[in-house]
Coordinates of C-alpha atoms in Angstrom, one line a residue:
X242 CA 216.2 49.1 102.3
X243 CA 213.7 51.3 100.6
X244 CA 211.5 51.5 103.6
X245 CA 214.4 52.4 105.8
X246 CA 215.1 55.3 103.4
X247 CA 211.5 56.3 103.5
X248 CA 211.4 56.4 107.3
X249 CA 214.6 58.5 107.5
X250 CA 213.3 60.9 104.8
X251 CA 210.0 61.2 106.6
X252 CA 211.6 61.9 110.0
X253 CA 213.9 64.5 108.5
X254 CA 211.0 66.1 106.6
X255 CA 208.8 66.2 109.7
X256 CA 211.6 67.6 111.9
X257 CA 212.4 70.2 109.3
X258 CA 208.7 71.2 108.9
X259 CA 208.3 71.4 112.7
X260 CA 211.3 73.6 113.1
X261 CA 210.1 76.0 110.4
X262 CA 206.8 76.3 112.2
X263 CA 207.7 76.2 115.9
X264 CA 211.0 78.2 115.9
X265 CA 209.4 81.4 114.4
X266 CA 206.3 80.9 116.6
X267 CA 208.5 80.9 119.6
X268 CA 206.4 78.2 121.3
X269 CA 205.5 74.6 121.2
X270 CA 202.0 75.4 122.5
X271 CA 200.4 75.3 119.1
X272 CA 198.0 72.4 119.0
X273 CA 197.0 72.8 115.4
X274 CA 200.6 72.5 114.3
X275 CA 200.9 69.2 116.2
X276 CA 197.7 68.0 114.4
X277 CA 199.2 69.0 111.1
X278 CA 202.4 67.2 111.7
X279 CA 200.5 64.1 112.9
X280 CA 198.5 64.1 109.7
X281 CA 201.7 64.4 107.6
X282 CA 203.3 61.5 109.5
X283 CA 200.3 59.2 109.2
X284 CA 199.8 60.0 105.5
X285 CA 203.5 59.7 104.8
X286 CA 203.8 56.3 106.4
X287 CA 200.5 55.0 104.9
X288 CA 201.3 56.2 101.4
X289 CA 204.8 54.8 101.5
X290 CA 203.7 51.4 102.6
X291 CA 201.0 51.3 100.0
X292 CA 203.3 52.3 97.2
X293 CA 206.0 49.9 98.4
X294 CA 203.5 47.1 97.9
X295 CA 201.7 48.3 94.8
X296 CA 204.2 50.4 92.8
X297 CA 207.8 50.3 94.0
X298 CA 209.2 52.1 91.0
X299 CA 206.9 55.1 91.5
X300 CA 207.8 55.2 95.2
X301 CA 211.5 55.4 94.2
X302 CA 210.6 58.2 91.8
X303 CA 208.8 60.1 94.4
X304 CA 211.7 59.7 96.9
X305 CA 214.2 61.0 94.3
X306 CA 215.8 64.5 94.5
X307 CA 213.8 67.5 93.5
X308 CA 216.6 68.5 91.1
X309 CA 217.7 65.8 88.6
X310 CA 220.0 65.6 85.6
X311 CA 217.2 64.7 83.1
X312 CA 215.0 67.5 84.4
X313 CA 214.2 70.5 82.2
X314 CA 216.3 73.6 83.1
X315 CA 213.2 75.7 83.5
X316 CA 211.7 73.2 85.9
X317 CA 214.8 73.3 88.0
X318 CA 214.4 77.0 88.4
X319 CA 210.7 76.8 89.1
X320 CA 211.2 74.0 91.6
X321 CA 213.8 76.1 93.4
X322 CA 211.3 78.9 93.6
X323 CA 208.5 76.6 94.8
X324 CA 210.8 75.2 97.6
X325 CA 211.8 78.7 98.6
X326 CA 208.2 79.9 98.8
X327 CA 207.1 76.8 100.6
X328 CA 209.8 77.2 103.2
X329 CA 209.1 80.9 103.6
X330 CA 205.4 80.1 103.9
X331 CA 205.9 77.9 106.9
X332 CA 208.1 80.5 108.6
X333 CA 205.6 83.2 107.9
X334 CA 202.9 81.2 109.5
X335 CA 205.1 80.7 112.6
X336 CA 205.7 84.5 112.9
X337 CA 201.9 85.0 112.4
X338 CA 201.2 82.8 115.4
X339 CA 203.9 84.6 117.4
X340 CA 202.4 88.0 116.6
X341 CA 198.7 87.2 116.6
X342 CA 198.2 84.0 118.6
X343 CA 196.7 80.6 117.8
X344 CA 193.0 81.6 118.1
X345 CA 192.6 83.7 115.0
X346 CA 190.5 81.2 113.1
X347 CA 187.5 79.4 114.7
X348 CA 188.0 75.8 115.7
X349 CA 185.2 74.6 113.5
X350 CA 187.0 76.0 110.4
X351 CA 190.2 74.4 111.6
X352 CA 188.5 71.0 111.9
X353 CA 187.1 71.3 108.4
X354 CA 190.5 72.3 107.1
X355 CA 192.1 69.2 108.7
X356 CA 189.6 67.0 106.9
X357 CA 190.1 68.9 103.6
X358 CA 193.8 68.3 104.0
X359 CA 193.1 64.6 103.9
X360 CA 191.1 65.2 100.8
X361 CA 194.1 66.8 99.1
X362 CA 196.1 63.7 100.0
X363 CA 193.3 61.4 98.6
X364 CA 193.5 63.2 95.3
X365 CA 197.2 62.7 95.1
X366 CA 196.9 59.0 96.0
X367 CA 194.2 58.5 93.3
X368 CA 196.6 60.0 90.9
X369 CA 199.4 57.7 91.9
X370 CA 197.1 54.7 91.4
X371 CA 196.5 55.7 87.8
X372 CA 199.9 57.1 86.8
X373 CA 203.1 55.2 87.4
X374 CA 205.1 58.0 85.7
X375 CA 204.1 60.7 88.3
X376 CA 207.7 61.8 88.9
X377 CA 208.3 64.9 91.1
X378 CA 210.2 66.6 88.2
X379 CA 209.3 67.3 84.6
X380 CA 211.1 64.8 82.4
X381 CA 210.2 62.2 79.8
X382 CA 210.7 58.7 81.2
X383 CA 211.6 56.9 77.9
X384 CA 213.4 54.1 79.7
X385 CA 210.1 53.2 81.5
X386 CA 208.0 53.5 78.3
X387 CA 206.0 56.5 79.5
X388 CA 202.6 56.9 77.9
X389 CA 199.7 59.3 78.2
X390 CA 197.4 58.5 81.2
X391 CA 193.8 59.5 80.8
X392 CA 192.0 57.4 83.4
X393 CA 190.8 58.2 87.0
X394 CA 191.3 61.9 87.9
X395 CA 193.0 62.5 84.6
X396 CA 189.6 62.4 83.0
X397 CA 188.6 65.5 84.9
X398 CA 191.8 67.6 85.0
X399 CA 195.1 67.4 83.3
X400 CA 197.2 67.9 86.5
X401 CA 195.4 66.2 89.4
X402 CA 198.5 66.3 91.6
X403 CA 198.5 70.1 91.3
X404 CA 194.8 70.0 92.1
X405 CA 195.6 68.2 95.4
X406 CA 198.3 70.8 96.0
X407 CA 195.9 73.7 95.5
X408 CA 193.7 72.1 98.2
X409 CA 196.7 71.6 100.5
X410 CA 197.9 75.2 100.2
X411 CA 194.5 76.7 100.8
X412 CA 193.5 74.5 103.7
X413 CA 196.8 74.2 105.6
X414 CA 196.8 77.9 106.8
X415 CA 193.2 77.5 107.9
X416 CA 194.2 74.4 109.9
X417 CA 197.2 76.1 111.4
X418 CA 195.2 79.3 112.2
X419 CA 197.2 81.7 110.1
X420 CA 195.7 84.4 107.9
X421 CA 199.2 85.4 106.7
X422 CA 199.7 81.9 105.4
X423 CA 196.4 82.0 103.6
X424 CA 197.4 85.3 102.0
X425 CA 200.7 83.8 100.6
X426 CA 199.1 80.6 99.4
X427 CA 197.8 82.0 96.0
X428 CA 201.3 83.1 95.1
X429 CA 202.6 79.5 95.4
X430 CA 199.5 78.3 93.5
X431 CA 200.3 80.7 90.6
X432 CA 203.8 79.3 90.4
X433 CA 202.4 75.8 90.2
X434 CA 199.9 76.9 87.5
X435 CA 202.8 78.3 85.5
X436 CA 204.7 75.0 85.9
X437 CA 201.6 73.2 84.6
X438 CA 201.6 75.3 81.4
X439 CA 205.3 74.7 80.7
X440 CA 204.9 71.0 81.5
X441 CA 202.1 70.7 79.0
X442 CA 204.3 72.3 76.3
X443 CA 207.0 69.8 77.0
X444 CA 204.7 66.8 77.0
X445 CA 202.9 67.9 73.9
X446 CA 206.2 68.2 72.1
X447 CA 207.8 65.0 73.4
X448 CA 205.1 62.5 74.4
X449 CA 203.0 60.9 71.7
X450 CA 199.3 61.5 72.1
X451 CA 199.5 64.2 74.7
X452 CA 198.3 66.9 72.4
X453 CA 195.1 64.9 71.7
X454 CA 194.6 64.4 75.4
X455 CA 194.9 68.2 76.0
X456 CA 192.3 68.8 73.4
X457 CA 190.0 66.3 75.0
X458 CA 190.3 67.2 78.7
X459 CA 189.6 70.9 79.0
X460 CA 190.7 71.9 82.5
X461 CA 194.2 71.9 84.0
X462 CA 193.7 72.2 87.7
X463 CA 190.2 72.9 88.8
X464 CA 187.1 71.4 87.0
X465 CA 184.9 74.0 85.4
X466 CA 187.3 76.8 86.4
X467 CA 190.8 76.4 84.7

């Protein structure tokens, strides 16, 4: 049953993403977009199968709604903003392709970006391996006995999923060949950075030991930077 839900969600997600890209672009002749969607499909299926075998409870959490009853009110607002920006980001890149064509960025850079996109996914999967409480929303999972996770990528940064997201938002426009998309990416990253700060305040106040972890691991998103 869970795998059927996963496949359906993945199909809807890919179809929606494709529509947001191809409709504004006014063409299906956009090879980089097909590569992008293919990467998302392979990664989505692979990650889903892996989580179904290794951590079914986390898979269910990741498949849950982006707005939940237990979620902090400020997080509902920020998640709404992130989803709005994310949607507009895809549409903007489609219009960029319509206006300026698919050959704005050298193919070599697009290839590197495609590989870097896989790196972003790898960071997220490493995080999932270490943290069974990695819900898509900010909430304290008392019923699951949530504890502070300090191993794996959490030893380098306090929000490794966001680190993967930073790589995703910076490399996807390069893969798709859109300078407009690259220009908007920092705005989305800033919103995620704000969310990380507010999330830390919540966890420090409500999760035992998190304050000590924050004091021990210096960087939030990018090692040696911030």
